[in-house]
Amino acid sequence: MAVVSIPGGGEVDQLYADTRELRLQGFLLFLVSDVVLFSSFIFAYLYLRNSGQGWPPPGIARPPISLAALNSAILFGSGATMHYALENFKRGNFLRYSSLMLWTILLGILFLCGQGIEYTTLYFQDHVSWAGSGIFGASFFTLTGMHGFHVFCGICYLVVLLLQSVHGVYDKNKYFGLTAGTLYWHFVDVIWVVLFSIFYLI
Amino acid sequence: MSVIAEHGGIAEHIHPEPQGFVRKYVFSLDHKIIGIQYIITAFVFFVLAGCLAEIIRIQLMHANGGFVTANTYDEVYSIHGSAMVWLVIIPMLTGGFGNFVMPVQLGARDVAFPWLNMISFWLFPVAGLMLFSSFLMGAPVAGWTEYPPMSLQGGAGTSMWCAAIFLVGVSSTLTGINFLVTILKMRAPGMTFTRMPLFCWGQLATAPLLMIATTALAAALAALFMERQFGVPFYDPTKGGSPVLWQHMFWFYSHPAVYIMILPAFGIMSEVISVFSRKPVFGYRMIAFSSAAIALAGFMVWAHHMFTSGIAPYMQLPFMVLTFAIAVPTGIKIFSWLATMWGGKIHLTTSMLFALGFLVLFTFGGISGVFLAAIPFDLHVHGTYFIPAHLHFVLVGGSLMGIFSGMYYWFPKMTGRYLSEFWGRVHFALFVIGFLGTFLPMHWLGAEGMPRRVASYDPQFQWVNQLESIFSFIMTAAILIFFVNMLYCIRNGKKAGHNPWGARTLEWQIPSPPPYYNFKHIPSVFGLPYDFTEPLPYTHLEDELTDAPVTVGAQ
Ligand code: HEM
Ligand SMILES: [Cu+2]
C-alpha cells in the first residue's frame, strides 16, 4: 500500500484498495444481509412460538434430537476439514488440500442426506408437513430448509472451487475464492448452531 | 485517447470506453450511465403512479365515489403507494443520484462492483413491470403496507406484488453493499470521513439501511408469498399464525425505509444550501453524525406504527420516547441548514427555491410526525387522513422536493445544459400551491375522523375533498411542466459549462457530462469542499479540463 502525503493534511495510506480487499468486504457484507434474513425468520419463529399455544403445539411431537445431533457432528466435522483444507493450501500442500476439500464436500452431502431422512420420517411417520402442521411445520421446514439450501449452494460452490484450483486458478498468494468459500462454509455452520439450539434444545 | 493502466490493483476498476450502443447505454457498467438509467426509469414509474394518484383524486370528488368500483379503488391506492415508495423515491435517491454523483464526489472512477451495479439496475425495471402487471390478475387491495389477513385474501396479483417488491428489495440490498464498500474503500487519497461531501454522508448512512432493513422485508414478503401460494401458515390467525407478526417485520423494514427515502435528500439539501448561500456548511460534523444517529435509531422505533395493534403497554412507552428522541437529530439538521444560510449570500436559483420549500414543508411534516408519536394523539388519528397528510408532507414535501432540487442542481452536470430557470420557477410555484392545497386540508380531515383508504365517505367532507382534487390537478400541471422542461433542455437548454454554480465538490471540477473515466488523475484532497473563500482543496486536477492525454492509473 502506497502512502501518499497530502499538502496540509498529513499522510493517508493508499490510493485504491486492491480489488481483493473490496471483494472480501463485499462478500462479508453479503453474509451480513444473509444473517439478517435468517434472523428475521428466527424472530418470526420465536414470536409465533411464544404466541401462547404452548410448544410444540398440541398434537405435534418434537423431532428426535439424536439424528439431528449426529447430523450436527457431521456438519461441524466438515467445518474442521474445510479449515484445514485452506491451511494446507496456504502452505502449498496441494494434495492434502484436495483430499480435505473432498471430505468437506462429502460430509456436506452426508448432512443433506441426514436432513432428508429426518424430513421423510417426519412426513411419513409423524405426518408433519410444511403447510399442514400449523406454525410448527411452517417455521421448522422453512428455517431448516433455508439452511439446507445454503448447504446445497455451499457444496456447489466448493465443487467449483475445487475444479478451479485443479486448473490452477489459485496460487499461494492469490486465493480469494478459497477464503470466501471457507467463510461461507463456517457461516453455514454457525447458523446451524443457532437453529439446532432453538429447535432441539430449548 | 489512449488508456494506460499503470497500477495493478486499479486496472480492474476501469473498464475500457465501451463501444456500441448496447454496451454504452443499455448494459452499461458506467456508474453515471446507470445513475441516469435509474433516474429515467424512476420518472417513467413516477408518471404511471401519478396517474393512479389522479384516479384516487377523481374518485374522491364525490362522497359516494362512482368513478371506479370500490375494489378497483383499493387496487389503485395500493399500487400507487407501493410504486411511489419502491419504484420512484428509493431508486431515484439511491440508485439514481447516488450512482451518478457519489463516486465522482469521492474522487473514484466507479463504484466498487460495476457488474453488480448493472444487475441491481436491471432488476429494477423488471420488478416495476411485475408490480404494474398485477393489475391484470387482481392487484393487491390492502394498501402499500399489505396487512394480513386482508393481503391473504387479496387477488392473485398480491403474490405478484410480493415477488415484485422482493425483487426491488434484492436490487436495493445489492446497491447497499456496493455503495458501502465504495464509500469505505474507494475515497480519493486525503478524503477522510470528515472531509467527505455531505451527500456522500447521506449515502453512507443509507447504505446499511438498504442492506439490513431490506433483507428483513424480504423475509416478511417470502413468508407472505409462501402462505398465499402454498398455504404455509405464518400470518393467518385461524391456523395459529399472527397478523401482528407481519406488522413487526414490515415496520422493522419500513421505518428504516422512511430514512432511506429522506437521508439522501438531506444530503442533497446540504450541498445545495451551502453552494447557494456561498457559505461553509454550519456544523458539518453535526450534520454528518446526525445522519448516522438517525440511521441507527431508525431501527428502534418501528412499533410507533403499531400503537393500536394490541402490542403490550410496557412496550408502547419506550417506542414513544424513542420516536420523540429521533426527531432531535432531525431538528439539528434543520437548524444547521438555517445557520448555514444565516448571513450568507443567497442565490435564489430554482434548485435553492426547492431547498427552501423542502425546509418549510419537511419541517411541518416532521412536526406532525412528533404529534403522531404521542400515543394519546395517535390513538385518535391512526387510520385517518392525518396519516396520509403526514406521510405526504415528509415524502413529497421532503423527499420529492429534494429530488427536484437535485435535478435542477445536477442536470447541468448530467447533460452540460441548464434546465430553464423561468419554467423552473413556474414549476416551483405551481407545485407548492398545488401541494399545500392537496395535503394541508388532510390534517383537518384526519382530525375530524375521515378514515383513509375508503372509496366513499361522509358527504360533509365532500367540499374539502373537491378542493383537494382541484389543487392536485395544479400539482400535476407543475410536474408536466417539469418534464417538458427536461425533455426540451436535454438538447436545447442553455450551455452550462463545467461548473455553473461555482460549487466546490469534485464532480464540478471535471467536464460536463463527465468522461467515462471521470478523472484523468485521481485527485488528492486536503480540506472540506465548503470553504468558499479558500482555494480549492484538491491537487492533481490541472489536466481535467484540458486536452491532456488520459493516463488512467495512480498519479
Ligand atoms: C420527525 C420525525 C418523524 C416522526 C416522529 C414520525 C412519526 C410517525 C408516526 C408515529 C407514524 C405512525 C402513525 C400511525 O400510523 O398511526 C408515522 C407514519 C408514517 N411516517 Fe413518519 N415520522 C417522522 C418522519 C418521517 C419521515 C422523514 C418519513 C419519510 C420520509 C415518514 C414517513 C411516514 C410514513 C410513510 C408513514 C405512514 C405509514 C402508513 O402508511 O401507515 N415519517 N410517522
Ligand atoms: Cu415510522
mmCIF file with all atom_site columns, N, CA and C and ligand atoms in Angstrom, chain B residues 251 254-256 258-259 298 301-305 323 390, ligand 2:
data_model
loop_
_atom_site.group_PDB
_atom_site.id
_atom_site.type_symbol
_atom_site.label_atom_id
_atom_site.label_alt_id
_atom_site.label_comp_id
_atom_site.label_asym_id
_atom_site.label_entity_id
_atom_site.label_seq_id
_atom_site.pdbx_PDB_ins_code
_atom_site.Cartn_x
_atom_site.Cartn_y
_atom_site.Cartn_z
_atom_site.occupancy
_atom_site.B_iso_or_equiv
_atom_site.pdbx_formal_charge
_atom_site.auth_seq_id
_atom_site.auth_comp_id
_atom_site.auth_asym_id
_atom_site.auth_atom_id
_atom_site.pdbx_PDB_model_num
ATOM   1  N  N  . TRP B 1 251 ? -42.725 -3.206 9.540  1.00 0.00 ? 251 TRP B N  1
ATOM   2  C  CA . TRP B 1 251 ? -42.274 -1.895 10.024 1.00 0.00 ? 251 TRP B CA 1
ATOM   3  C  C  . TRP B 1 251 ? -40.830 -1.918 10.462 1.00 0.00 ? 251 TRP B C  1
ATOM   4  N  N  . SER B 1 254 ? -39.849 -0.919 7.238  1.00 0.00 ? 254 SER B N  1
ATOM   5  C  CA . SER B 1 254 ? -40.365 0.291  6.621  1.00 0.00 ? 254 SER B CA 1
ATOM   6  C  C  . SER B 1 254 ? -40.106 1.530  7.431  1.00 0.00 ? 254 SER B C  1
ATOM   7  N  N  . HIS B 1 255 ? -39.883 1.397  8.751  1.00 0.00 ? 255 HIS B N  1
ATOM   8  C  CA . HIS B 1 255 ? -39.459 2.641  9.372  1.00 0.00 ? 255 HIS B CA 1
ATOM   9  C  C  . HIS B 1 255 ? -38.065 3.035  8.911  1.00 0.00 ? 255 HIS B C  1
ATOM   10 N  N  . PRO B 1 256 ? -37.060 2.133  8.980  1.00 0.00 ? 256 PRO B N  1
ATOM   11 C  CA . PRO B 1 256 ? -35.777 2.495  8.356  1.00 0.00 ? 256 PRO B CA 1
ATOM   12 C  C  . PRO B 1 256 ? -35.942 2.943  6.906  1.00 0.00 ? 256 PRO B C  1
ATOM   13 N  N  . VAL B 1 258 ? -38.226 4.758  5.651  1.00 0.00 ? 258 VAL B N  1
ATOM   14 C  CA . VAL B 1 258 ? -38.532 6.180  5.504  1.00 0.00 ? 258 VAL B CA 1
ATOM   15 C  C  . VAL B 1 258 ? -37.250 6.993  5.613  1.00 0.00 ? 258 VAL B C  1
ATOM   16 N  N  . TYR B 1 259 ? -36.257 6.473  6.336  1.00 0.00 ? 259 TYR B N  1
ATOM   17 C  CA . TYR B 1 259 ? -34.975 7.184  6.371  1.00 0.00 ? 259 TYR B CA 1
ATOM   18 C  C  . TYR B 1 259 ? -34.175 6.926  5.121  1.00 0.00 ? 259 TYR B C  1
ATOM   19 N  N  . GLY B 1 298 ? -33.156 4.635  13.759 1.00 0.00 ? 298 GLY B N  1
ATOM   20 C  CA . GLY B 1 298 ? -34.272 4.253  12.916 1.00 0.00 ? 298 GLY B CA 1
ATOM   21 C  C  . GLY B 1 298 ? -34.695 2.804  13.095 1.00 0.00 ? 298 GLY B C  1
ATOM   22 N  N  . VAL B 1 301 ? -37.557 2.202  16.444 1.00 0.00 ? 301 VAL B N  1
ATOM   23 C  CA . VAL B 1 301 ? -38.805 2.931  16.668 1.00 0.00 ? 301 VAL B CA 1
ATOM   24 C  C  . VAL B 1 301 ? -39.991 2.346  15.910 1.00 0.00 ? 301 VAL B C  1
ATOM   25 N  N  . TRP B 1 302 ? -39.794 1.155  15.281 1.00 0.00 ? 302 TRP B N  1
ATOM   26 C  CA . TRP B 1 302 ? -40.808 0.711  14.319 1.00 0.00 ? 302 TRP B CA 1
ATOM   27 C  C  . TRP B 1 302 ? -42.192 0.565  14.917 1.00 0.00 ? 302 TRP B C  1
ATOM   28 N  N  . ALA B 1 303 ? -42.282 0.244  16.208 1.00 0.00 ? 303 ALA B N  1
ATOM   29 C  CA . ALA B 1 303 ? -43.606 -0.056 16.742 1.00 0.00 ? 303 ALA B CA 1
ATOM   30 C  C  . ALA B 1 303 ? -44.479 1.179  16.921 1.00 0.00 ? 303 ALA B C  1
ATOM   31 N  N  . HIS B 1 304 ? -43.940 2.392  16.584 1.00 0.00 ? 304 HIS B N  1
ATOM   32 C  CA . HIS B 1 304 ? -44.846 3.546  16.664 1.00 0.00 ? 304 HIS B CA 1
ATOM   33 C  C  . HIS B 1 304 ? -45.925 3.476  15.584 1.00 0.00 ? 304 HIS B C  1
ATOM   34 N  N  . HIS B 1 305 ? -45.768 2.533  14.654 1.00 0.00 ? 305 HIS B N  1
ATOM   35 C  CA . HIS B 1 305 ? -46.850 2.329  13.682 1.00 0.00 ? 305 HIS B CA 1
ATOM   36 C  C  . HIS B 1 305 ? -47.911 1.380  14.215 1.00 0.00 ? 305 HIS B C  1
ATOM   37 N  N  . THR B 1 323 ? -39.187 7.553  19.666 1.00 0.00 ? 323 THR B N  1
ATOM   38 C  CA . THR B 1 323 ? -39.613 8.280  18.470 1.00 0.00 ? 323 THR B CA 1
ATOM   39 C  C  . THR B 1 323 ? -39.483 9.776  18.676 1.00 0.00 ? 323 THR B C  1
ATOM   40 N  N  . HIS B 1 390 ? -49.442 13.451 6.992  1.00 0.00 ? 390 HIS B N  1
ATOM   41 C  CA . HIS B 1 390 ? -48.063 13.406 7.495  1.00 0.00 ? 390 HIS B CA 1
ATOM   42 C  C  . HIS B 1 390 ? -47.130 12.812 6.452  1.00 0.00 ? 390 HIS B C  1
HETATM 43 CU CU . CU  C 2 .   ? -42.096 5.166  11.365 1.00 0.00 ? 2   CU  C CU 1
#
